[in-house]
Amino acid sequence: MSSAELFLGGEAGESAYRAAMGRATDAVLSSFADDEDPYSGFSPEELADQFDEPVIPETGTGLASAIDEVAETVLAHSVGTSNPHCVAHLQCPPIIPGLAAESMLAATNQSLDSFDQAPAATVIEERVVTALCSLFDLPAMADGVFTSGGTQSNVQALLLARDRFCSRAFGRDVQQRGLPPEAEELRIVCSAEAHFTGKQAAHHLGLGEDAVVTVPTDERHRMDLDALDATLADVDGTPFALVATAGTTDFGSVDPLDDIADRAREAALWFHVDAAYGGALAVTDRRDLLDGIDRADSVAVDFHKLFYQPISCGALLLRDRASFEWMARNAAYLNPEAHDDAGVPNLVGKSMQTTRRFDALKPYLTFRALGREGLSTLIESTLELAEDAASLVANAEDFELLGDPTLNAVVFRYRPEEGMADETVSRINAATREALLADGRAIVARTTVDGVTSLKFTLLNPTTTLDDVGAMLDIIRECAESVVAGREVAE
Ligand SMILES: *Cc1c(COP(=O)(O)O)cnc(C)c1O
């Protein structure tokens, strides 16, 4: 292939691009058409065995045949995220406007670290961020930046919180001088059901996972306010951040944000809301679940979950744009104009990344195409489905429902006899989940509730119906019965 056929810019490139995109699109569509089930059931060994060609051959095969090979070996054994029976994780079916945006942002390859690498993209990201800040009712001084997702949003929020606290409490410039001697005392407070990335962030920030103090949750898996008061009253150490979760991973529960905001204000703590999952409620009629989010110092929101965008796509929003000062960088070669002229945006100073994707285009195009209403209808349909699915599980004699869903998660166990020992139930459900993955007809998640292995549907897909849920329960029952019959779980 000549370079003219490998790059966009001339006629040869144009037709090569059309041909390649057309072939890739056909490969994707036919892999969907061929796969009735969400997974082929291949084991890691079977997958490894089919890739025996060298990754870097001396001579290439040409693009068309390389695409065909990927279709056969990779797409055919990918998990069908758009399949109505793929309901394990917070892994969404990507929405078509997001896929269209993804192909445009890839082809144009804008990089948000400097204005001259991404002029319109810079302005659009800023506009999307402003719209998000107002969606969460943050004040006019709010600002934000796109991130790779909740992990990065959480670590960045806690970094800013830590450095502001160290500056105010110890007069320490952490960016320049590193952690102060008092760092060992610093604490982050969150609920026992907060996402593990809070602990991960504490590690990455040099505070250690022991810096995270967890508050017990109530029967609906929300942070318990009395327990929070007790924790704040006699915590061993110096808390600087209080983290609430809007949409926990296992149960979709939303902490009482407004009440937690009160505590954060009284104790002068940075109030971070991890709304990676539940932030999408802001466009729905259930947005009152998020009451109090407008009082956050920072909000993490993901678009690659309940906003249906292709991975990766997230944002961190800050109540006060001045908080970005704790990580400002002066790279002279990037954005020299920004140093001379305050009118030129300088996004590199707001991000932990340098070269950075124009992911903001995906929610932008989707919002423009569907409007708030269109998105709300989609999201609400999944919340209703989760409620109906929970009733279906509750009414089945051999399944045990573990709580009413707040968002899309329905957590349950197969328990064929009421008196069956928890240990046996754990073994049966764990073996059933393994059997399901090898079977491939339904992809469900596994979690542990009160020490007992359980199963979970995360019903994000607006095309999944209650009939699909019924069919999946039948498949689970079938796998569980064969697990029991095969005595694979015998002591
Ligand atoms: C998914 C999730 C995260 C991690 O976000 P990534 O996008 O996977 O980096 C953090 N917190 C919550 C509540 C989440 O749901």
Short mmCIF file of C-alpha atoms and ligand atoms in Angstrom, two decimals:
data_model
loop_
_atom_site.label_atom_id
_atom_site.label_comp_id
_atom_site.label_asym_id
_atom_site.label_seq_id
_atom_site.Cartn_x
_atom_site.Cartn_y
_atom_site.Cartn_z
CA MET A 1 0.00 0.00 0.00
CA SER A 2 1.35 3.43 -0.93
CA SER A 3 1.36 6.24 1.58
CA ALA A 4 -1.31 8.02 -0.48
CA GLU A 5 -3.62 5.07 0.26
CA LEU A 6 -2.74 5.03 3.93
CA PHE A 7 -3.48 8.60 4.86
CA LEU A 8 -6.38 10.94 4.33
CA GLY A 9 -5.77 14.03 2.25
CA GLY A 10 -5.91 13.03 -1.41
CA GLU A 11 -8.22 11.05 -3.67
CA ALA A 12 -6.45 7.74 -3.07
CA GLY A 13 -6.73 8.27 0.67
CA GLU A 14 -10.39 9.16 0.39
CA SER A 15 -11.32 5.98 -1.40
CA ALA A 16 -9.11 3.86 0.86
CA TYR A 17 -10.81 5.41 3.90
CA ARG A 18 -14.27 4.72 2.49
CA ALA A 19 -13.32 1.14 1.69
CA ALA A 20 -11.74 0.50 5.10
CA MET A 21 -14.57 2.08 7.08
CA GLY A 22 -17.13 0.27 4.94
CA ARG A 23 -15.41 -3.06 5.46
CA ALA A 24 -15.03 -2.45 9.21
CA THR A 25 -18.70 -1.45 9.47
CA ASP A 26 -19.77 -4.56 7.55
CA ALA A 27 -17.60 -6.70 9.81
CA VAL A 28 -19.22 -5.25 12.91
CA LEU A 29 -22.74 -5.62 11.52
CA SER A 30 -22.22 -9.19 10.39
CA SER A 31 -20.69 -10.16 13.73
CA PHE A 32 -23.89 -8.90 15.35
CA ALA A 33 -26.06 -10.72 12.83
CA ASP A 34 -24.19 -14.01 13.35
CA ASP A 35 -24.23 -13.85 17.12
CA GLU A 36 -27.56 -14.57 18.62
CA ASP A 37 -25.88 -15.04 22.00
CA PRO A 38 -23.83 -12.36 23.78
CA TYR A 39 -20.75 -14.60 23.99
CA SER A 40 -19.25 -17.51 22.10
CA GLY A 41 -18.37 -19.20 25.38
CA PHE A 42 -14.66 -19.57 24.41
CA SER A 43 -12.31 -20.12 27.35
CA PRO A 44 -9.06 -18.12 27.72
CA GLU A 45 -7.14 -21.14 26.35
CA GLU A 46 -9.41 -21.50 23.33
CA LEU A 47 -9.01 -17.79 22.63
CA ALA A 48 -5.23 -17.92 22.92
CA ASP A 49 -5.10 -20.95 20.61
CA GLN A 50 -6.72 -19.20 17.71
CA PHE A 51 -4.14 -16.42 17.60
CA ASP A 52 -1.16 -18.32 16.28
CA GLU A 53 -0.11 -15.90 13.53
CA PRO A 54 2.71 -13.49 14.36
CA VAL A 55 1.50 -10.10 15.55
CA ILE A 56 4.34 -8.42 13.64
CA PRO A 57 4.83 -10.41 10.42
CA GLU A 58 7.73 -9.50 8.17
CA THR A 59 5.26 -8.71 5.37
CA GLY A 60 1.76 -7.50 6.06
CA THR A 61 -1.41 -9.18 4.77
CA GLY A 62 -3.00 -5.99 3.43
CA LEU A 63 -5.80 -4.15 5.15
CA ALA A 64 -8.84 -5.95 3.75
CA SER A 65 -7.64 -9.35 4.83
CA ALA A 66 -6.43 -8.04 8.22
CA ILE A 67 -9.91 -6.62 8.86
CA ASP A 68 -11.52 -9.90 7.86
CA GLU A 69 -9.21 -11.78 10.18
CA VAL A 70 -10.10 -9.47 13.07
CA ALA A 71 -13.77 -10.04 12.33
CA GLU A 72 -13.30 -13.77 12.53
CA THR A 73 -11.00 -14.01 15.52
CA VAL A 74 -11.75 -10.92 17.61
CA LEU A 75 -15.26 -9.66 16.90
CA ALA A 76 -16.70 -13.17 16.92
CA HIS A 77 -15.40 -13.68 20.47
CA SER A 78 -16.14 -10.27 21.89
CA VAL A 79 -18.83 -9.88 24.46
CA GLY A 80 -21.97 -8.54 22.75
CA THR A 81 -22.46 -5.27 24.64
CA SER A 82 -25.44 -4.43 22.43
CA ASN A 83 -27.08 -7.81 22.99
CA PRO A 84 -30.18 -7.60 25.24
CA HIS A 85 -28.84 -10.56 27.26
CA CYS A 86 -25.54 -8.84 28.09
CA VAL A 87 -26.46 -7.44 31.49
CA ALA A 88 -23.46 -7.98 33.76
CA HIS A 89 -21.62 -4.73 34.39
CA LEU A 90 -21.91 -0.98 33.99
CA GLN A 91 -20.83 -1.61 30.42
CA CYS A 92 -23.36 0.01 28.16
CA PRO A 93 -24.49 -0.72 24.64
CA PRO A 94 -22.87 2.21 22.78
CA ILE A 95 -25.47 4.59 21.36
CA ILE A 96 -25.33 5.22 17.61
CA PRO A 97 -24.81 9.03 17.84
CA GLY A 98 -21.83 8.27 20.12
CA LEU A 99 -20.43 5.85 17.55
CA ALA A 100 -20.80 8.44 14.81
CA ALA A 101 -19.01 10.99 16.99
CA GLU A 102 -16.28 8.44 17.80
CA SER A 103 -15.51 7.95 14.13
CA MET A 104 -15.37 11.72 13.55
CA LEU A 105 -13.14 12.43 16.53
CA ALA A 106 -10.83 9.57 15.54
CA ALA A 107 -10.55 10.72 11.94
CA THR A 108 -9.86 14.34 12.86
CA ASN A 109 -7.55 13.41 15.77
CA GLN A 110 -7.81 16.68 17.66
CA SER A 111 -5.80 16.87 20.88
CA LEU A 112 -7.17 18.94 23.70
CA ASP A 113 -3.83 19.83 25.26
CA SER A 114 -3.48 22.97 23.21
CA PHE A 115 -5.75 25.29 21.34
CA ASP A 116 -3.73 25.05 18.13
CA GLN A 117 -4.23 21.24 18.12
CA ALA A 118 -7.96 21.45 18.67
CA PRO A 119 -9.55 24.85 18.07
CA ALA A 120 -13.26 24.01 17.69
CA ALA A 121 -12.86 20.96 19.93
CA THR A 122 -11.52 23.14 22.75
CA VAL A 123 -14.51 25.44 22.50
CA ILE A 124 -16.97 22.53 22.33
CA GLU A 125 -15.43 20.81 25.35
CA GLU A 126 -15.76 24.05 27.31
CA ARG A 127 -19.37 24.42 26.20
CA VAL A 128 -20.24 20.84 27.16
CA VAL A 129 -18.57 21.32 30.54
CA THR A 130 -20.55 24.52 31.13
CA ALA A 131 -23.78 22.75 30.20
CA LEU A 132 -22.96 19.92 32.61
CA CYS A 133 -22.21 22.34 35.42
CA SER A 134 -25.63 23.88 34.95
CA LEU A 135 -27.26 20.45 34.63
CA PHE A 136 -26.02 19.79 38.19
CA ASP A 137 -26.93 23.34 39.30
CA LEU A 138 -23.34 24.23 40.13
CA PRO A 139 -22.65 27.99 40.42
CA ALA A 140 -21.33 30.24 37.65
CA MET A 141 -17.75 29.91 38.93
CA ALA A 142 -17.87 26.14 38.22
CA ASP A 143 -15.69 24.50 35.60
CA GLY A 144 -14.53 21.04 34.60
CA VAL A 145 -12.59 18.83 32.25
CA PHE A 146 -13.14 15.59 30.39
CA THR A 147 -11.41 12.52 31.82
CA SER A 148 -10.94 8.86 30.95
CA GLY A 149 -13.66 7.99 33.48
CA GLY A 150 -14.51 7.80 37.16
CA THR A 151 -11.11 6.48 38.22
CA GLN A 152 -9.32 9.51 36.86
CA SER A 153 -12.04 11.94 37.98
CA ASN A 154 -11.87 10.60 41.54
CA VAL A 155 -8.10 10.73 41.84
CA GLN A 156 -7.98 14.23 40.39
CA ALA A 157 -10.74 15.49 42.71
CA LEU A 158 -8.98 14.04 45.74
CA LEU A 159 -5.64 15.44 44.60
CA LEU A 160 -7.09 18.95 44.42
CA ALA A 161 -8.80 18.44 47.78
CA ARG A 162 -5.57 17.21 49.38
CA ASP A 163 -3.46 20.02 48.02
CA ARG A 164 -5.93 22.74 48.97
CA PHE A 165 -6.10 21.30 52.47
CA CYS A 166 -2.32 21.02 52.83
CA SER A 167 -1.93 24.60 51.69
CA ARG A 168 -4.54 25.94 54.08
CA ALA A 169 -3.81 23.76 57.10
CA PHE A 170 -0.03 23.40 56.89
CA GLY A 171 1.03 26.17 54.51
CA ARG A 172 2.51 23.43 52.34
CA ASP A 173 2.85 23.63 48.56
CA VAL A 174 2.47 19.94 47.74
CA GLN A 175 2.98 20.44 44.00
CA GLN A 176 6.43 21.83 44.67
CA ARG A 177 7.55 20.21 47.91
CA GLY A 178 5.63 16.97 48.16
CA LEU A 179 3.62 15.74 51.11
CA PRO A 180 4.02 17.44 54.50
CA PRO A 181 5.06 15.46 57.61
CA GLU A 182 1.43 15.59 58.76
CA ALA A 183 0.31 13.59 55.68
CA GLU A 184 0.12 10.40 57.67
CA GLU A 185 -2.80 11.85 59.59
CA LEU A 186 -4.90 12.74 56.51
CA ARG A 187 -8.22 10.93 56.07
CA ILE A 188 -10.84 10.54 53.34
CA VAL A 189 -14.33 9.61 54.53
CA CYS A 190 -16.73 7.61 52.32
CA SER A 191 -19.33 4.88 52.70
CA ALA A 192 -18.49 1.21 53.01
CA GLU A 193 -20.09 0.71 49.58
CA ALA A 194 -18.14 3.47 47.81
CA HIS A 195 -16.19 2.51 44.71
CA PHE A 196 -12.75 0.95 45.25
CA THR A 197 -11.14 3.77 43.27
CA GLY A 198 -11.38 5.93 46.42
CA LYS A 199 -8.86 3.63 48.09
CA GLN A 200 -6.85 3.41 44.89
CA ALA A 201 -6.71 7.22 44.77
CA ALA A 202 -5.52 7.36 48.39
CA HIS A 203 -2.69 5.02 47.42
CA HIS A 204 -1.78 6.98 44.30
CA LEU A 205 -1.83 10.23 46.27
CA GLY A 206 0.75 8.92 48.71
CA LEU A 207 -1.71 8.71 51.61
CA GLY A 208 -2.17 4.94 51.59
CA GLU A 209 -5.40 2.99 51.59
CA ASP A 210 -5.55 3.16 55.39
CA ALA A 211 -6.32 6.86 54.97
CA VAL A 212 -9.81 5.90 53.80
CA VAL A 213 -12.31 5.71 56.65
CA THR A 214 -15.53 3.93 55.72
CA VAL A 215 -18.94 4.69 57.15
CA PRO A 216 -21.49 1.84 57.43
CA THR A 217 -24.52 1.87 55.13
CA ASP A 218 -28.22 1.51 55.92
CA GLU A 219 -30.54 -1.28 54.75
CA ARG A 220 -30.84 0.45 51.36
CA HIS A 221 -27.07 0.57 50.96
CA ARG A 222 -26.82 4.35 51.49
CA MET A 223 -24.37 6.05 53.80
CA ASP A 224 -25.88 5.97 57.29
CA LEU A 225 -26.03 9.53 58.64
CA ASP A 226 -25.83 8.62 62.34
CA ALA A 227 -22.83 6.49 61.58
CA LEU A 228 -21.32 9.39 59.62
CA ASP A 229 -21.80 11.73 62.58
CA ALA A 230 -20.21 9.19 64.89
CA THR A 231 -17.29 8.71 62.50
CA LEU A 232 -16.67 12.44 62.14
CA ALA A 233 -16.90 12.91 65.91
CA ASP A 234 -14.15 10.48 66.80
CA VAL A 235 -12.14 9.77 63.68
CA ASP A 236 -8.52 8.95 64.35
CA GLY A 237 -6.73 11.43 62.09
CA THR A 238 -7.50 14.58 60.11
CA PRO A 239 -10.24 14.23 57.47
CA PHE A 240 -9.98 16.57 54.47
CA ALA A 241 -12.54 15.08 52.09
CA LEU A 242 -16.00 13.58 52.39
CA VAL A 243 -17.00 11.43 49.42
CA ALA A 244 -20.62 10.56 48.67
CA THR A 245 -21.68 8.11 45.99
CA ALA A 246 -24.58 8.68 43.60
CA GLY A 247 -25.06 5.20 42.18
CA THR A 248 -23.07 2.49 43.92
CA THR A 249 -21.73 -0.28 41.75
CA ASP A 250 -23.59 -3.17 43.34
CA PHE A 251 -26.97 -1.73 44.26
CA GLY A 252 -27.14 1.60 42.44
CA SER A 253 -27.88 3.27 45.76
CA VAL A 254 -27.58 7.04 46.12
CA ASP A 255 -26.23 8.48 49.37
CA PRO A 256 -28.30 11.29 50.98
CA LEU A 257 -26.31 14.05 49.28
CA ASP A 258 -27.94 17.07 50.88
CA ASP A 259 -27.46 15.75 54.43
CA ILE A 260 -23.88 14.79 53.67
CA ALA A 261 -23.29 18.27 52.24
CA ASP A 262 -24.38 19.68 55.62
CA ARG A 263 -21.78 17.56 57.41
CA ALA A 264 -19.09 18.52 54.90
CA ARG A 265 -19.80 22.18 55.41
CA GLU A 266 -19.81 21.93 59.22
CA ALA A 267 -16.51 20.08 59.25
CA ALA A 268 -15.02 22.22 56.45
CA LEU A 269 -14.36 19.16 54.30
CA TRP A 270 -14.08 19.02 50.53
CA PHE A 271 -17.36 17.44 49.37
CA HIS A 272 -16.84 15.12 46.41
CA VAL A 273 -19.76 13.32 44.77
CA ASP A 274 -18.87 10.21 42.81
CA ALA A 275 -21.78 10.28 40.37
CA ALA A 276 -19.93 8.20 37.75
CA TYR A 277 -22.99 6.02 37.40
CA GLY A 278 -25.95 7.93 38.86
CA GLY A 279 -25.10 11.34 37.37
CA ALA A 280 -27.30 10.46 34.41
CA LEU A 281 -30.33 10.82 36.67
CA ALA A 282 -29.88 14.58 36.22
CA VAL A 283 -31.58 14.43 32.80
CA THR A 284 -34.51 12.33 34.07
CA ASP A 285 -37.65 12.93 36.12
CA ARG A 286 -35.92 11.23 39.04
CA ARG A 287 -33.36 13.97 39.41
CA ASP A 288 -34.54 14.71 42.96
CA LEU A 289 -32.49 11.67 44.00
CA LEU A 290 -29.50 13.95 43.33
CA ASP A 291 -30.71 16.79 45.55
CA GLY A 292 -27.66 18.34 47.19
CA ILE A 293 -25.27 17.59 44.33
CA ASP A 294 -25.29 21.34 43.60
CA ARG A 295 -23.40 21.78 46.90
CA ALA A 296 -20.48 19.56 45.85
CA ASP A 297 -16.93 20.87 45.57
CA SER A 298 -16.41 18.30 42.83
CA VAL A 299 -18.51 15.83 40.85
CA ALA A 300 -17.34 12.79 38.86
CA VAL A 301 -19.68 11.81 36.04
CA ASP A 302 -19.19 9.07 33.45
CA PHE A 303 -20.71 9.09 29.99
CA HIS A 304 -19.68 5.52 29.20
CA LYS A 305 -22.26 4.10 31.62
CA LEU A 306 -25.84 5.35 31.81
CA PHE A 307 -25.24 8.00 29.12
CA TYR A 308 -24.50 5.20 26.60
CA GLN A 309 -21.28 6.60 25.12
CA PRO A 310 -18.53 4.37 23.74
CA ILE A 311 -15.61 3.97 26.17
CA SER A 312 -13.88 6.10 27.27
CA CYS A 313 -15.79 9.19 28.27
CA GLY A 314 -16.03 10.90 31.66
CA ALA A 315 -15.81 14.33 33.24
CA LEU A 316 -14.74 15.97 36.47
CA LEU A 317 -16.65 19.11 37.46
CA LEU A 318 -15.45 21.60 40.06
CA ARG A 319 -17.59 24.02 42.04
CA ASP A 320 -14.86 26.68 41.79
CA ARG A 321 -12.61 26.87 38.76
CA ALA A 322 -9.90 28.39 40.95
CA SER A 323 -9.36 24.90 42.41
CA PHE A 324 -7.59 23.92 39.19
CA GLU A 325 -4.70 26.09 40.42
CA TRP A 326 -3.49 23.16 42.54
CA MET A 327 -2.42 21.34 39.43
CA ALA A 328 -1.62 24.15 37.01
CA ARG A 329 1.33 23.52 34.71
CA ASN A 330 3.35 25.91 32.68
CA ALA A 331 4.56 24.05 29.65
CA ALA A 332 5.97 26.83 27.54
CA TYR A 333 5.72 24.95 24.26
CA LEU A 334 1.98 24.34 24.69
CA ASN A 335 -0.42 27.24 24.42
CA PRO A 336 2.11 30.09 24.27
CA GLU A 337 -0.79 32.33 23.21
CA ALA A 338 -2.61 31.53 26.43
CA HIS A 339 0.26 33.03 28.36
CA ASP A 340 0.10 36.22 26.32
CA ASP A 341 -3.65 36.44 25.85
CA ALA A 342 -6.19 35.48 28.49
CA GLY A 343 -8.79 34.91 25.73
CA VAL A 344 -7.08 31.73 24.48
CA PRO A 345 -8.21 28.63 26.39
CA ASN A 346 -5.53 26.47 28.00
CA LEU A 347 -7.06 23.10 28.84
CA VAL A 348 -3.80 21.22 29.46
CA GLY A 349 -3.57 22.87 32.87
CA LYS A 350 -6.83 21.25 33.95
CA SER A 351 -6.00 17.67 33.06
CA MET A 352 -3.82 14.86 34.37
CA GLN A 353 -3.28 13.92 30.73
CA THR A 354 -1.34 15.79 28.06
CA THR A 355 -2.38 14.44 24.66
CA ARG A 356 -6.11 14.03 25.16
CA ARG A 357 -9.03 12.72 23.12
CA PHE A 358 -11.94 14.88 22.03
CA ASP A 359 -14.38 12.65 23.93
CA ALA A 360 -16.69 15.60 24.63
CA LEU A 361 -17.90 15.31 21.03
CA LYS A 362 -19.75 12.10 21.91
CA PRO A 363 -22.14 13.45 24.56
CA TYR A 364 -22.35 16.71 22.56
CA LEU A 365 -23.60 15.00 19.42
CA THR A 366 -25.91 12.76 21.46
CA PHE A 367 -27.41 15.64 23.45
CA ARG A 368 -27.91 17.66 20.28
CA ALA A 369 -29.52 14.74 18.44
CA LEU A 370 -31.80 13.45 21.21
CA GLY A 371 -32.30 16.38 23.51
CA ARG A 372 -32.75 15.96 27.26
CA GLU A 373 -36.15 14.39 26.69
CA GLY A 374 -34.91 11.74 24.31
CA LEU A 375 -32.17 10.67 26.69
CA SER A 376 -34.49 10.78 29.67
CA THR A 377 -36.96 8.45 27.96
CA LEU A 378 -34.22 5.91 27.29
CA ILE A 379 -32.81 6.02 30.81
CA GLU A 380 -36.19 5.92 32.52
CA SER A 381 -37.24 2.89 30.49
CA THR A 382 -34.28 1.00 31.95
CA LEU A 383 -35.09 2.10 35.50
CA GLU A 384 -38.65 0.83 35.04
CA LEU A 385 -37.40 -2.42 33.57
CA ALA A 386 -35.22 -2.94 36.66
CA GLU A 387 -38.26 -2.52 38.90
CA ASP A 388 -40.28 -5.02 36.86
CA ALA A 389 -37.34 -7.43 36.74
CA ALA A 390 -37.03 -7.23 40.52
CA SER A 391 -40.70 -8.22 40.89
CA LEU A 392 -40.17 -11.11 38.52
CA VAL A 393 -37.25 -12.35 40.62
CA ALA A 394 -39.13 -11.81 43.88
CA ASN A 395 -42.03 -13.90 42.60
CA ALA A 396 -39.88 -16.80 41.44
CA GLU A 397 -39.77 -19.52 44.08
CA ASP A 398 -36.20 -20.57 43.49
CA PHE A 399 -34.72 -17.05 43.40
CA GLU A 400 -34.14 -14.68 46.27
CA LEU A 401 -34.24 -10.92 45.57
CA LEU A 402 -31.69 -8.90 47.56
CA GLY A 403 -33.32 -5.48 47.89
CA ASP A 404 -35.35 -3.18 45.64
CA PRO A 405 -33.31 -1.58 42.87
CA THR A 406 -32.55 2.15 43.00
CA LEU A 407 -31.12 2.36 39.49
CA ASN A 408 -30.60 -0.56 37.12
CA ALA A 409 -29.04 -3.21 39.31
CA VAL A 410 -31.08 -6.24 40.35
CA VAL A 411 -29.16 -8.39 42.83
CA PHE A 412 -30.38 -11.88 43.61
CA ARG A 413 -29.41 -15.47 44.34
CA TYR A 414 -30.52 -18.85 43.17
CA ARG A 415 -31.77 -20.56 46.34
CA PRO A 416 -33.85 -23.60 45.43
CA GLU A 417 -34.75 -24.44 49.05
CA GLU A 418 -35.38 -21.86 51.69
CA GLY A 419 -33.36 -23.62 54.38
CA MET A 420 -30.30 -24.23 52.23
CA ALA A 421 -27.03 -23.28 54.00
CA ASP A 422 -25.38 -20.03 52.84
CA GLU A 423 -22.18 -21.88 52.05
CA THR A 424 -23.98 -24.19 49.66
CA VAL A 425 -25.86 -21.26 48.12
CA SER A 426 -22.53 -19.50 47.58
CA ARG A 427 -21.00 -22.49 45.85
CA ILE A 428 -24.02 -23.06 43.62
CA ASN A 429 -24.22 -19.41 42.55
CA ALA A 430 -20.48 -19.17 41.90
CA ALA A 431 -20.52 -22.35 39.79
CA THR A 432 -23.66 -21.18 38.01
CA ARG A 433 -21.99 -17.93 37.01
CA GLU A 434 -19.05 -19.87 35.56
CA ALA A 435 -21.41 -22.19 33.71
CA LEU A 436 -23.25 -19.16 32.30
CA LEU A 437 -20.09 -17.64 30.86
CA ALA A 438 -19.18 -20.92 29.17
CA ASP A 439 -22.78 -21.25 27.95
CA GLY A 440 -22.80 -17.76 26.44
CA ARG A 441 -26.57 -17.18 26.30
CA ALA A 442 -26.66 -14.66 29.15
CA ILE A 443 -23.87 -12.54 30.61
CA VAL A 444 -24.64 -11.76 34.25
CA ALA A 445 -22.39 -10.49 37.03
CA ARG A 446 -21.36 -12.06 40.27
CA THR A 447 -21.03 -10.23 43.55
CA THR A 448 -20.98 -10.97 47.26
CA VAL A 449 -23.72 -9.79 49.59
CA ASP A 450 -23.35 -10.37 53.34
CA GLY A 451 -20.65 -12.92 52.59
CA VAL A 452 -22.82 -14.95 50.22
CA THR A 453 -22.09 -15.20 46.50
CA SER A 454 -24.91 -13.64 44.50
CA LEU A 455 -25.82 -12.77 40.94
CA LYS A 456 -26.55 -9.40 39.41
CA PHE A 457 -28.32 -8.00 36.37
CA THR A 458 -27.28 -4.47 35.41
CA LEU A 459 -30.12 -3.55 33.08
CA LEU A 460 -28.65 -0.61 31.16
CA ASN A 461 -29.80 -1.66 27.71
CA PRO A 462 -33.01 0.09 26.61
CA THR A 463 -33.66 -2.74 24.12
CA THR A 464 -33.75 -5.41 26.84
CA THR A 465 -37.37 -6.38 27.59
CA LEU A 466 -39.05 -8.08 30.52
CA ASP A 467 -39.35 -11.18 28.30
CA ASP A 468 -35.57 -11.13 27.95
CA VAL A 469 -35.25 -11.02 31.71
CA GLY A 470 -37.63 -13.96 32.04
CA ALA A 471 -35.65 -15.87 29.42
CA MET A 472 -32.40 -15.14 31.27
CA LEU A 473 -33.88 -16.37 34.55
CA ASP A 474 -34.79 -19.60 32.75
CA ILE A 475 -31.24 -19.93 31.43
CA ILE A 476 -29.80 -19.27 34.91
CA ARG A 477 -32.17 -21.83 36.41
CA GLU A 478 -31.16 -24.37 33.78
CA CYS A 479 -27.43 -23.81 34.45
CA ALA A 480 -27.97 -23.87 38.22
CA GLU A 481 -29.96 -27.10 38.05
CA SER A 482 -27.28 -28.78 36.00
CA VAL A 483 -24.63 -27.51 38.42
CA VAL A 484 -26.57 -29.04 41.30
CA ALA A 485 -27.28 -32.28 39.38
CA GLY A 486 -23.61 -32.59 38.40
CA ARG A 487 -22.70 -32.31 42.08
CA GLU A 488 -20.06 -29.82 41.02
CA VAL A 489 -20.72 -28.10 44.30
CA ALA A 490 -20.60 -31.13 46.56
CA GLU A 491 -18.48 -30.77 49.68
C1 LIG B 1 -17.45 2.98 37.19
C2 LIG B 1 -17.26 3.70 38.44
C3 LIG B 1 -16.00 4.22 38.80
C4 LIG B 1 -14.77 3.97 37.96
O1 LIG B 1 -14.91 4.67 36.77
P1 LIG B 1 -14.17 4.26 35.41
O2 LIG B 1 -14.95 5.02 34.42
O3 LIG B 1 -14.29 2.78 35.28
O4 LIG B 1 -12.77 4.72 35.51
C5 LIG B 1 -15.91 4.93 39.98
N1 LIG B 1 -16.98 5.12 40.76
C6 LIG B 1 -18.19 4.63 40.46
C7 LIG B 1 -19.34 4.86 41.38
C8 LIG B 1 -18.37 3.91 39.28
O5 LIG B 1 -19.58 3.43 38.96
#
